[in-house]
Amino acid sequence: MSPVQLSRRSLLKTSLALAATTGLAGIAAAQEKAAGRLIVAADSEPKNLNPAIVASNGVFYIASKIVEPLAEASFNGKDGLEPRLATEWQGSDDGLSATFKLREGVTWHDGKPFTSADVAFSALSVWKPLQNLGRLVFANLEKVETPDDHTAVFRFSKPTPFQLIRNALPVVTSVVPKHLYEGTDIATNPANTKPVGTGPFVFAEYKPGEYYRLTRNPNYWDKGQPQLEEIIYRVLPDRAGAASALEAEEIQLAAFSAVPLADLARIAKQPGIKVIADGYEALTYQLVVEINHRRKELADLKVRKAIAHAIDKKFVIDKVFLGYATASTGPVPKNAPEFYTDDVETYDFDAAKANALLDEAGYARGPDGKRFALKLLPAPYFNETKQFGSYLRQALQEIGIDAELVNNDAAAHQKAVYTDHAFDLAVAPPVFRGDPAISTTILVRSGIPAGVGFSNQGGYENKALDTLIDKAAETVDTTARTALYKDFQKQVTADLPLINVAEWGFITVARDTVKHVASNPRWAVSNWADTAVDS
């Protein structure tokens, strides 16, 4: 049965089947259980649910309820953080160590005690060598000392800014149990698909194509939490299916804009449904035009500036994102005030200026009005990236550039852009993760090996910019480091190794019976311990 065809009757059957798997008997028991059950939409099925290895939102969406980091993002906490498995953290003045005091009285879901040995093992055996983001943050991590069960001291071979470590805590420090991973092939360990954590929910089951089920951890360290008895992630890859299921009360929540933006105005008017834009402040996605600098025309700054001037950002915000985005000024988003500066070169929409720059660069229009042709690959991950690809093709036509639109599935797109470099322009949605060193500087740093996704695979090389990036990576003083990243934004916008177009968060649509939605800046990928459902 397709997601769009779901009915109240099918929901009752699903509820009874799920109730049966938990040992409940009878309709009354199922109804009682349903009062503490949250059913949400999942538009993908990550096979690896270990966020210590794969730090991505698709994995965090499910696994963050099971596996906990040292700290989580917070609207009100000091430095924008609140404690999880760590209760205190402090960096040394020389940047060569960071000390974490760990929470006492925490147990793994299998009953074993959580200790500093788990943190040391996770850092040295998983985050540094295996994790997509941790290998950058912990590149200079040399050892982790554990003077007692609740203290972990990270030692670095080179100065490592604690500002970076602190900003990265929610994303890169998911702790896994040493006793289940040590001595195994970590990448293929069964716990990657059936995770064991310390979080408020326990992994219960996964039925491919149907659902993931998490159940309440009765021994969670935060007494009285979680509020829910279980969370069901219904696999609904069709966005229209998510909207229909919400309206039919077959699910109660759809995060990450699972409901198409075009449907929001209509669905917001439905009784019992609320549309929530908050809770994604620390998950800023950036709409970026990636540029292959191996192409002679694109290696010319005048051509890159012409392309930037050809893009009408207001049109993109209004028509592609329906107002649910803001125009970018550069590689750091506006909602990262610690680093952001607007004192950068900007490129207003100006087709006449774009045409003049192309003429100056020596690319005159031919008899057919065309200057040259390019291959344009929009990322397939979101409707908005695909729609922007179609818009960009039209915008380039207006200035005489003939763009061939190439649409691939996710695997083929990643291979073409990040491994084979078989593109001229590509549309990408990288995520800003709280600090430019985590996932932003890699977009323009030269020397990135082929095959690394969301990185500089366009062959851009700027030694001065590389030097600045490397210096910031080892600058311990927070003020000086922040100033370097403001200079970084100026250099990137002046030389345009890529073009930042827009930045956006997502939208959550929920039944009004769901409480405590968007309670932190990473809510969709946080632990949901305080989330509740009114009966």
Short mmCIF file of C-alpha atoms in Angstrom, two decimals:
data_model
loop_
_atom_site.label_atom_id
_atom_site.label_comp_id
_atom_site.label_asym_id
_atom_site.label_seq_id
_atom_site.Cartn_x
_atom_site.Cartn_y
_atom_site.Cartn_z
CA MET A 1 0.00 0.00 0.00
CA SER A 2 1.47 3.34 -0.99
CA PRO A 3 1.75 6.11 1.63
CA VAL A 4 -0.85 8.18 -0.19
CA GLN A 5 -3.47 5.41 0.15
CA LEU A 6 -3.29 5.11 3.93
CA SER A 7 -6.59 5.30 5.78
CA ARG A 8 -7.82 5.40 9.37
CA ARG A 9 -8.54 1.69 9.06
CA SER A 10 -4.95 0.99 7.99
CA LEU A 11 -3.69 3.09 10.89
CA LEU A 12 -5.75 1.02 13.33
CA LYS A 13 -4.29 -2.16 11.84
CA THR A 14 -0.80 -0.71 12.13
CA SER A 15 -1.43 0.35 15.74
CA LEU A 16 -2.69 -3.09 16.70
CA ALA A 17 0.23 -4.79 14.97
CA LEU A 18 2.70 -2.53 16.73
CA ALA A 19 0.92 -3.07 20.01
CA ALA A 20 1.17 -6.81 19.55
CA THR A 21 4.95 -6.58 19.12
CA THR A 22 5.21 -4.92 22.51
CA GLY A 23 3.20 -7.61 24.28
CA LEU A 24 0.00 -5.58 24.56
CA ALA A 25 -3.31 -7.38 24.32
CA GLY A 26 -6.60 -6.01 23.09
CA ILE A 27 -7.85 -2.73 21.74
CA ALA A 28 -8.00 -1.08 25.14
CA ALA A 29 -4.32 -1.75 25.68
CA ALA A 30 -3.52 -0.44 22.22
CA GLN A 31 -5.43 2.75 22.88
CA GLU A 32 -3.69 3.22 26.22
CA LYS A 33 -0.32 2.76 24.54
CA ALA A 34 -1.24 5.16 21.76
CA ALA A 35 -1.53 7.99 24.28
CA GLY A 36 2.23 7.76 24.76
CA ARG A 37 3.12 6.97 21.16
CA LEU A 38 4.43 9.50 18.66
CA ILE A 39 4.18 8.48 15.00
CA VAL A 40 6.36 10.56 12.70
CA ALA A 41 7.26 10.57 9.03
CA ALA A 42 10.66 9.37 7.85
CA ASP A 43 11.52 10.09 4.23
CA SER A 44 14.61 7.86 4.14
CA GLU A 45 15.90 4.64 5.67
CA PRO A 46 19.48 5.00 6.89
CA LYS A 47 21.01 1.55 7.16
CA ASN A 48 23.82 2.73 9.44
CA LEU A 49 22.31 4.22 12.60
CA ASN A 50 25.62 4.98 14.31
CA PRO A 51 25.98 8.78 14.50
CA ALA A 52 29.51 8.36 15.88
CA ILE A 53 30.46 7.18 12.38
CA VAL A 54 27.92 8.94 10.16
CA ALA A 55 27.24 12.42 11.53
CA SER A 56 24.36 13.32 9.23
CA ASN A 57 20.86 14.59 9.85
CA GLY A 58 19.28 11.50 8.31
CA VAL A 59 21.01 9.36 10.92
CA PHE A 60 20.61 11.83 13.81
CA TYR A 61 16.86 12.08 13.18
CA ILE A 62 16.44 8.54 14.53
CA ALA A 63 19.66 7.76 16.39
CA SER A 64 19.83 10.93 18.53
CA LYS A 65 17.03 9.52 20.67
CA ILE A 66 19.18 6.44 21.39
CA VAL A 67 22.84 7.52 21.30
CA GLU A 68 23.83 10.69 23.18
CA PRO A 69 26.57 13.31 22.66
CA LEU A 70 28.58 15.02 25.36
CA ALA A 71 26.46 18.19 24.96
CA GLU A 72 23.49 19.42 22.97
CA ALA A 73 22.63 22.77 21.40
CA SER A 74 20.50 25.09 23.52
CA PHE A 75 18.68 28.37 23.11
CA ASN A 76 19.54 29.48 26.65
CA GLY A 77 22.60 27.51 27.80
CA LYS A 78 26.06 28.96 28.20
CA ASP A 79 27.81 29.19 24.82
CA GLY A 80 24.64 27.78 23.27
CA LEU A 81 25.04 24.37 24.91
CA GLU A 82 23.40 22.22 27.57
CA PRO A 83 24.94 19.13 29.21
CA ARG A 84 24.24 15.58 28.12
CA LEU A 85 26.85 12.91 28.92
CA ALA A 86 29.29 15.62 29.99
CA THR A 87 28.36 18.04 32.76
CA GLU A 88 31.36 20.37 32.48
CA TRP A 89 34.03 21.11 29.87
CA GLN A 90 37.10 23.31 29.83
CA GLY A 91 39.94 23.93 27.38
CA SER A 92 43.51 24.75 28.32
CA ASP A 93 45.03 28.13 27.50
CA ASP A 94 47.58 26.57 25.14
CA GLY A 95 44.96 24.60 23.19
CA LEU A 96 46.69 21.30 23.86
CA SER A 97 44.08 19.77 26.15
CA ALA A 98 40.35 19.72 26.90
CA THR A 99 38.87 18.27 30.07
CA PHE A 100 35.36 16.83 30.36
CA LYS A 101 33.60 15.97 33.59
CA LEU A 102 31.16 13.17 32.81
CA ARG A 103 27.71 12.46 34.18
CA GLU A 104 27.52 9.89 36.96
CA GLY A 105 24.86 7.20 37.35
CA VAL A 106 24.42 6.60 33.61
CA THR A 107 23.96 3.11 32.21
CA TRP A 108 23.93 1.73 28.69
CA HIS A 109 20.71 0.19 27.45
CA ASP A 110 22.18 -3.27 28.13
CA GLY A 111 22.75 -2.35 31.79
CA LYS A 112 26.53 -1.80 31.70
CA PRO A 113 27.81 1.41 33.34
CA PHE A 114 28.85 4.37 31.21
CA THR A 115 32.40 5.55 32.02
CA SER A 116 35.23 7.69 30.71
CA ALA A 117 36.60 4.57 28.98
CA ASP A 118 33.65 4.75 26.57
CA VAL A 119 34.44 8.38 25.74
CA ALA A 120 38.14 7.65 25.21
CA PHE A 121 37.35 4.70 22.96
CA SER A 122 34.77 6.64 20.95
CA ALA A 123 37.14 9.57 20.43
CA LEU A 124 40.23 7.62 19.43
CA SER A 125 38.70 4.62 17.65
CA VAL A 126 35.61 6.13 16.03
CA TRP A 127 35.37 9.95 15.89
CA LYS A 128 38.94 10.62 14.78
CA PRO A 129 39.56 7.80 12.28
CA LEU A 130 36.07 7.05 10.98
CA GLN A 131 33.60 9.90 11.38
CA ASN A 132 32.99 12.18 8.42
CA LEU A 133 33.20 15.34 10.58
CA GLY A 134 35.15 14.14 13.60
CA ARG A 135 38.22 13.38 11.55
CA LEU A 136 38.51 17.14 10.97
CA VAL A 137 37.70 18.33 14.49
CA PHE A 138 39.92 15.72 16.15
CA ALA A 139 42.66 15.59 13.53
CA ASN A 140 45.33 16.41 16.14
CA LEU A 141 43.91 14.34 18.99
CA GLU A 142 46.80 12.28 20.34
CA LYS A 143 45.37 10.50 23.37
CA VAL A 144 42.57 10.60 25.92
CA GLU A 145 43.49 10.20 29.57
CA THR A 146 40.94 8.77 32.02
CA PRO A 147 42.15 9.53 35.56
CA ASP A 148 38.83 8.28 36.91
CA ASP A 149 35.54 6.89 35.60
CA HIS A 150 34.01 10.32 35.20
CA THR A 151 36.86 12.43 33.81
CA ALA A 152 38.23 12.44 30.26
CA VAL A 153 41.20 14.60 29.30
CA PHE A 154 41.78 15.04 25.58
CA ARG A 155 45.43 15.67 24.62
CA PHE A 156 46.29 17.26 21.28
CA SER A 157 49.59 17.19 19.39
CA LYS A 158 48.99 20.70 18.03
CA PRO A 159 47.02 23.64 19.44
CA THR A 160 43.33 22.96 18.82
CA PRO A 161 40.91 25.84 19.46
CA PHE A 162 38.49 24.98 22.23
CA GLN A 163 36.01 27.25 20.47
CA LEU A 164 35.94 24.63 17.69
CA ILE A 165 35.68 21.67 20.09
CA ARG A 166 32.87 23.36 22.02
CA ASN A 167 30.91 24.31 18.89
CA ALA A 168 31.25 20.77 17.55
CA LEU A 169 30.10 18.90 20.66
CA PRO A 170 26.47 18.29 19.59
CA VAL A 171 27.47 17.01 16.16
CA VAL A 172 30.66 14.97 16.55
CA THR A 173 30.62 13.48 20.07
CA SER A 174 28.01 10.71 20.01
CA VAL A 175 29.39 8.15 22.47
CA VAL A 176 29.25 4.41 21.75
CA PRO A 177 29.77 1.52 24.23
CA LYS A 178 33.36 0.32 24.29
CA HIS A 179 32.33 -3.12 25.51
CA LEU A 180 30.31 -3.75 22.33
CA TYR A 181 32.79 -2.31 19.83
CA GLU A 182 36.28 -3.01 21.12
CA GLY A 183 38.00 -5.81 19.23
CA THR A 184 35.46 -5.79 16.40
CA ASP A 185 35.33 -4.37 12.90
CA ILE A 186 33.72 -1.11 13.95
CA ALA A 187 32.42 -0.30 10.47
CA THR A 188 30.44 -3.56 10.27
CA ASN A 189 29.52 -4.03 13.94
CA PRO A 190 25.87 -5.15 14.36
CA ALA A 191 25.33 -2.29 16.82
CA ASN A 192 25.51 0.09 13.86
CA THR A 193 22.10 -1.13 12.72
CA LYS A 194 20.68 -1.92 16.17
CA PRO A 195 22.30 0.81 18.28
CA VAL A 196 22.83 0.57 22.02
CA GLY A 197 23.07 3.94 23.72
CA THR A 198 22.40 5.84 26.92
CA GLY A 199 19.55 7.94 25.56
CA PRO A 200 15.90 8.25 26.56
CA PHE A 201 14.78 5.69 23.97
CA VAL A 202 15.85 2.12 23.19
CA PHE A 203 16.04 0.70 19.68
CA ALA A 204 13.30 -1.94 19.35
CA GLU A 205 12.88 -2.96 15.73
CA TYR A 206 13.15 -2.01 12.08
CA LYS A 207 10.94 -3.31 9.27
CA PRO A 208 12.38 -2.27 5.90
CA GLY A 209 10.02 -0.12 3.91
CA GLU A 210 7.64 0.19 6.88
CA TYR A 211 8.94 1.63 10.15
CA TYR A 212 11.55 1.99 12.88
CA ARG A 213 10.32 1.61 16.47
CA LEU A 214 11.95 3.04 19.60
CA THR A 215 10.70 2.38 23.12
CA ARG A 216 11.04 4.25 26.41
CA ASN A 217 14.22 3.72 28.42
CA PRO A 218 12.95 3.08 31.97
CA ASN A 219 16.45 3.62 33.39
CA TYR A 220 17.22 6.95 31.75
CA TRP A 221 19.52 9.14 33.84
CA ASP A 222 17.16 12.13 33.62
CA LYS A 223 14.51 10.89 36.02
CA GLY A 224 10.94 11.36 34.84
CA GLN A 225 12.02 11.45 31.20
CA PRO A 226 11.16 10.60 28.51
CA GLN A 227 7.51 11.56 28.34
CA LEU A 228 6.70 9.22 25.44
CA GLU A 229 6.36 5.44 25.63
CA GLU A 230 7.53 4.94 22.07
CA ILE A 231 8.34 6.64 18.79
CA ILE A 232 7.37 5.11 15.46
CA TYR A 233 9.15 6.38 12.34
CA ARG A 234 6.83 5.56 9.45
CA VAL A 235 8.73 5.30 6.17
CA LEU A 236 7.01 7.80 3.86
CA PRO A 237 9.40 8.78 1.05
CA ASP A 238 6.59 10.56 -0.83
CA ARG A 239 6.19 14.09 0.53
CA ALA A 240 2.58 14.21 -0.61
CA GLY A 241 2.08 11.03 1.41
CA ALA A 242 3.35 12.76 4.55
CA ALA A 243 0.88 15.61 4.10
CA SER A 244 -2.03 13.21 3.51
CA ALA A 245 -1.08 11.08 6.51
CA LEU A 246 -0.97 14.14 8.76
CA GLU A 247 -4.38 15.32 7.66
CA ALA A 248 -5.82 11.82 8.16
CA GLU A 249 -4.23 11.71 11.66
CA GLU A 250 -2.22 8.66 10.64
CA ILE A 251 0.97 10.37 11.74
CA GLN A 252 1.39 13.20 14.22
CA LEU A 253 4.54 14.91 13.03
CA ALA A 254 6.58 15.49 9.88
CA ALA A 255 9.95 17.21 10.26
CA PHE A 256 12.61 18.42 7.78
CA SER A 257 9.99 19.92 5.45
CA ALA A 258 8.57 16.48 4.68
CA VAL A 259 5.39 18.35 3.80
CA PRO A 260 6.08 20.29 0.57
CA LEU A 261 6.41 24.04 1.03
CA ALA A 262 3.66 24.54 -1.53
CA ASP A 263 1.22 22.71 0.78
CA LEU A 264 2.01 24.65 3.94
CA ALA A 265 -0.45 27.50 3.49
CA ARG A 266 -3.28 25.03 2.91
CA ILE A 267 -2.39 22.53 5.61
CA ALA A 268 -1.88 25.29 8.20
CA LYS A 269 -5.59 26.06 7.93
CA GLN A 270 -6.59 22.51 8.82
CA PRO A 271 -7.99 22.12 12.35
CA GLY A 272 -5.55 20.54 14.77
CA ILE A 273 -2.41 21.13 12.68
CA LYS A 274 0.42 23.57 13.39
CA VAL A 275 3.30 24.68 11.16
CA ILE A 276 6.56 25.34 13.04
CA ALA A 277 9.62 27.05 11.55
CA ASP A 278 11.69 27.04 14.77
CA GLY A 279 14.03 24.29 15.94
CA TYR A 280 16.45 24.29 13.00
CA GLU A 281 18.60 27.30 13.88
CA ALA A 282 21.71 25.12 14.31
CA LEU A 283 20.97 23.17 11.12
CA THR A 284 21.31 25.88 8.51
CA TYR A 285 21.36 24.55 4.96
CA GLN A 286 23.04 26.65 2.31
CA LEU A 287 22.12 26.71 -1.37
CA VAL A 288 25.45 26.81 -3.18
CA VAL A 289 26.56 26.79 -6.82
CA GLU A 290 29.65 24.57 -7.00
CA ILE A 291 32.09 25.48 -9.76
CA ASN A 292 34.56 23.24 -11.59
CA HIS A 293 37.63 25.46 -11.95
CA ARG A 294 39.24 22.97 -14.32
CA ARG A 295 36.98 24.43 -16.99
CA LYS A 296 38.82 27.32 -18.67
CA GLU A 297 35.84 29.65 -18.75
CA LEU A 298 35.00 29.08 -15.08
CA ALA A 299 38.59 29.63 -13.97
CA ASP A 300 38.06 33.25 -15.06
CA LEU A 301 36.87 35.42 -12.15
CA LYS A 302 34.92 37.67 -14.52
CA VAL A 303 32.86 34.68 -15.65
CA ARG A 304 32.18 33.62 -12.08
CA LYS A 305 31.12 37.16 -11.21
CA ALA A 306 28.87 37.25 -14.26
CA ILE A 307 27.13 34.07 -13.10
CA ALA A 308 26.67 35.56 -9.63
CA HIS A 309 25.10 38.72 -11.09
CA ALA A 310 22.77 36.58 -13.24
CA ILE A 311 21.09 35.05 -10.18
CA ASP A 312 18.03 36.85 -8.85
CA LYS A 313 18.18 35.85 -5.19
CA LYS A 314 14.87 37.51 -4.39
CA PHE A 315 13.16 35.45 -7.07
CA VAL A 316 14.78 32.30 -5.68
CA ILE A 317 13.61 33.09 -2.13
CA ASP A 318 10.08 33.99 -3.21
CA LYS A 319 9.43 31.37 -5.88
CA VAL A 320 11.65 28.38 -5.05
CA PHE A 321 11.51 28.62 -1.25
CA LEU A 322 8.15 30.42 -1.05
CA GLY A 323 9.66 32.86 1.42
CA TYR A 324 11.05 30.17 3.76
CA ALA A 325 14.69 31.17 3.24
CA THR A 326 16.97 34.21 3.24
CA ALA A 327 19.53 35.43 0.72
CA SER A 328 23.15 34.57 1.48
CA THR A 329 25.97 37.07 1.56
CA GLY A 330 28.74 34.47 1.82
CA PRO A 331 29.88 31.14 3.26
CA VAL A 332 28.78 31.83 6.85
CA PRO A 333 25.03 32.21 7.46
CA LYS A 334 23.43 35.15 9.21
CA ASN A 335 22.18 33.01 12.10
CA ALA A 336 25.79 32.26 13.13
CA PRO A 337 26.42 35.68 14.74
CA GLU A 338 29.60 34.49 16.45
CA PHE A 339 31.32 34.44 13.05
CA TYR A 340 29.09 36.21 10.53
CA THR A 341 29.98 39.48 8.82
CA ASP A 342 28.14 41.36 6.10
CA ASP A 343 31.25 43.40 5.29
CA VAL A 344 31.84 41.43 2.10
CA GLU A 345 31.59 41.92 -1.65
CA THR A 346 28.06 41.30 -2.91
CA TYR A 347 26.61 40.65 -6.35
CA ASP A 348 23.22 42.20 -6.98
CA PHE A 349 21.02 40.78 -9.70
CA ASP A 350 22.12 42.68 -12.81
CA ALA A 351 21.89 40.91 -16.18
CA ALA A 352 23.43 43.90 -18.00
CA LYS A 353 26.50 43.79 -15.76
CA ALA A 354 26.73 40.03 -16.21
CA ASN A 355 26.68 40.37 -19.99
CA ALA A 356 29.29 43.14 -19.87
CA LEU A 357 31.62 40.98 -17.75
CA LEU A 358 31.32 38.09 -20.19
CA ASP A 359 32.09 40.43 -23.08
CA GLU A 360 35.15 41.74 -21.19
CA ALA A 361 36.28 38.17 -20.58
CA GLY A 362 36.29 37.59 -24.34
CA TYR A 363 33.28 35.32 -24.60
CA ALA A 364 31.20 37.04 -27.24
CA ARG A 365 27.80 35.75 -28.26
CA GLY A 366 27.73 33.64 -31.42
CA PRO A 367 25.16 33.98 -34.21
CA ASP A 368 22.79 31.84 -32.14
CA GLY A 369 23.22 34.14 -29.13
CA LYS A 370 25.25 31.59 -27.20
CA ARG A 371 28.66 32.24 -25.68
CA PHE A 372 29.55 28.70 -24.52
CA ALA A 373 27.87 25.61 -23.07
CA LEU A 374 28.10 24.09 -19.58
CA LYS A 375 26.93 20.94 -17.84
CA LEU A 376 24.76 21.73 -14.78
CA LEU A 377 24.05 19.06 -12.12
CA PRO A 378 21.50 19.95 -9.42
CA ALA A 379 21.64 17.84 -6.26
CA PRO A 380 18.61 15.52 -6.07
CA TYR A 381 18.19 15.64 -2.29
CA PHE A 382 15.49 18.34 -2.08
CA ASN A 383 12.81 19.68 -4.38
CA GLU A 384 14.33 23.12 -3.84
CA THR A 385 17.78 22.15 -5.14
CA LYS A 386 16.20 20.60 -8.24
CA GLN A 387 13.94 23.59 -8.79
CA PHE A 388 16.86 25.99 -8.41
CA GLY A 389 18.76 23.97 -11.01
CA SER A 390 15.96 24.59 -13.51
CA TYR A 391 15.90 28.29 -12.60
CA LEU A 392 19.68 28.61 -12.94
CA ARG A 393 19.58 27.06 -16.40
CA GLN A 394 17.11 29.75 -17.48
CA ALA A 395 19.11 32.53 -15.78
CA LEU A 396 22.26 31.44 -17.60
CA GLN A 397 20.43 31.38 -20.93
CA GLU A 398 19.63 35.06 -20.41
CA ILE A 399 23.34 35.88 -20.45
CA GLY A 400 24.22 33.57 -23.34
CA ILE A 401 25.43 30.51 -21.43
CA ASP A 402 23.83 27.28 -22.61
CA ALA A 403 23.49 25.00 -19.58
CA GLU A 404 22.69 21.33 -20.12
CA LEU A 405 20.68 20.13 -17.12
CA VAL A 406 21.78 16.68 -15.90
CA ASN A 407 19.56 15.10 -13.24
CA ASN A 408 20.92 12.05 -11.40
CA ASP A 409 19.92 10.03 -8.37
CA ALA A 410 21.88 10.65 -5.17
CA ALA A 411 24.55 8.02 -5.74
CA ALA A 412 25.20 9.02 -9.35
CA HIS A 413 25.25 12.72 -8.46
CA GLN A 414 27.79 12.24 -5.69
CA LYS A 415 30.02 10.15 -7.93
CA ALA A 416 29.83 12.61 -10.83
CA VAL A 417 30.58 15.70 -8.73
CA TYR A 418 32.80 14.49 -5.89
CA THR A 419 34.70 11.60 -7.46
CA ASP A 420 34.68 11.90 -11.26
CA HIS A 421 34.47 15.72 -11.44
CA ALA A 422 32.12 15.25 -14.41
CA PHE A 423 30.39 18.59 -14.03
CA ASP A 424 30.86 22.27 -14.80
CA LEU A 425 28.35 23.69 -12.32
CA ALA A 426 26.53 21.81 -9.58
CA VAL A 427 23.88 22.79 -7.06
CA ALA A 428 24.65 21.67 -3.51
CA PRO A 429 23.00 22.03 -0.08
CA PRO A 430 25.88 21.91 2.44
CA VAL A 431 25.04 22.34 6.13
CA PHE A 432 26.63 24.95 8.39
CA ARG A 433 27.28 23.13 11.67
CA GLY A 434 28.10 25.90 14.13
CA ASP A 435 31.74 26.54 13.25
CA PRO A 436 33.40 27.26 9.88
CA ALA A 437 36.08 24.62 10.52
CA ILE A 438 33.57 21.78 10.78
CA SER A 439 31.93 21.75 7.38
CA THR A 440 32.50 25.09 5.62
CA THR A 441 36.20 25.67 5.00
CA ILE A 442 36.39 22.23 3.35
CA LEU A 443 34.22 23.63 0.56
CA VAL A 444 37.07 25.86 -0.63
CA ARG A 445 40.28 24.36 0.84
CA SER A 446 42.52 22.90 -1.86
CA GLY A 447 44.02 19.43 -1.72
CA ILE A 448 40.88 17.54 -0.71
CA PRO A 449 41.12 13.94 -2.02
CA ALA A 450 38.66 12.90 -4.70
CA GLY A 451 35.58 11.18 -3.33
CA VAL A 452 35.04 13.37 -0.27
CA GLY A 453 31.48 14.64 -0.47
CA PHE A 454 30.51 18.28 0.12
CA SER A 455 34.07 19.45 -0.29
CA ASN A 456 36.17 21.38 -2.81
CA GLN A 457 36.09 18.98 -5.74
CA GLY A 458 36.08 21.84 -8.22
CA GLY A 459 39.87 22.09 -8.28
CA TYR A 460 39.91 25.63 -6.86
CA GLU A 461 43.29 26.56 -5.40
CA ASN A 462 44.12 29.75 -3.51
CA LYS A 463 47.26 29.50 -1.38
CA ALA A 464 46.46 32.66 0.59
CA LEU A 465 43.03 31.30 1.49
CA ASP A 466 44.53 27.90 2.39
CA THR A 467 47.01 29.63 4.69
CA LEU A 468 44.22 31.54 6.41
CA ILE A 469 42.18 28.35 6.89
CA ASP A 470 45.17 26.51 8.33
CA LYS A 471 46.03 29.39 10.65
CA ALA A 472 42.46 29.60 11.98
CA ALA A 473 42.50 25.84 12.62
CA GLU A 474 45.33 26.32 15.14
CA THR A 475 44.47 29.76 16.57
CA VAL A 476 43.50 29.27 20.20
CA ASP A 477 42.52 32.85 21.02
CA THR A 478 38.80 33.12 20.36
CA THR A 479 38.82 36.76 19.32
CA ALA A 480 41.70 36.29 16.90
CA ARG A 481 40.15 33.11 15.47
CA THR A 482 36.80 34.79 14.93
CA ALA A 483 38.52 37.68 13.14
CA LEU A 484 40.26 35.21 10.82
CA TYR A 485 36.92 33.71 9.83
CA LYS A 486 35.52 37.12 9.05
CA ASP A 487 38.49 37.66 6.76
CA PHE A 488 37.79 34.20 5.33
CA GLN A 489 34.31 35.36 4.30
CA LYS A 490 35.77 38.44 2.60
CA GLN A 491 38.27 36.40 0.60
CA VAL A 492 35.70 33.82 -0.48
CA THR A 493 33.18 36.39 -1.68
CA ALA A 494 35.86 38.35 -3.50
CA ASP A 495 37.24 35.36 -5.42
CA LEU A 496 34.03 33.29 -5.73
CA PRO A 497 35.34 29.72 -5.60
CA LEU A 498 31.63 28.96 -5.27
CA ILE A 499 28.48 31.08 -5.15
CA ASN A 500 26.34 31.22 -2.00
CA VAL A 501 22.74 31.90 -2.99
CA ALA A 502 20.41 31.24 -0.06
CA GLU A 503 20.24 29.72 3.41
CA TRP A 504 17.32 27.96 4.97
CA GLY A 505 16.10 25.85 7.81
CA PHE A 506 13.25 23.42 7.60
CA ILE A 507 9.63 23.29 8.60
CA THR A 508 7.96 20.93 11.05
CA VAL A 509 4.26 20.20 10.67
CA ALA A 510 2.60 18.55 13.66
CA ARG A 511 -0.74 17.78 15.20
CA ASP A 512 -1.44 20.24 18.01
CA THR A 513 -1.51 17.34 20.47
CA VAL A 514 2.31 17.10 20.19
CA LYS A 515 3.98 19.19 22.88
CA HIS A 516 7.48 20.67 23.31
CA VAL A 517 8.32 20.82 19.62
CA ALA A 518 11.30 23.01 18.62
CA SER A 519 12.62 23.32 22.18
CA ASN A 520 16.26 23.61 21.03
CA PRO A 521 18.14 24.72 17.89
CA ARG A 522 18.68 21.10 16.75
CA TRP A 523 15.30 19.84 17.87
CA ALA A 524 14.59 17.40 15.03
CA VAL A 525 17.93 15.67 15.66
CA SER A 526 17.96 15.95 19.47
CA ASN A 527 16.71 13.42 22.03
CA TRP A 528 13.00 14.38 22.34
CA ALA A 529 13.09 13.45 26.03
CA ASP A 530 10.59 16.19 26.93
CA THR A 531 8.34 15.70 23.90
CA ALA A 532 4.83 14.56 24.81
CA VAL A 533 1.53 13.72 23.19
CA ASP A 534 -1.79 14.71 24.73
CA SER A 535 -4.25 11.83 24.83
#
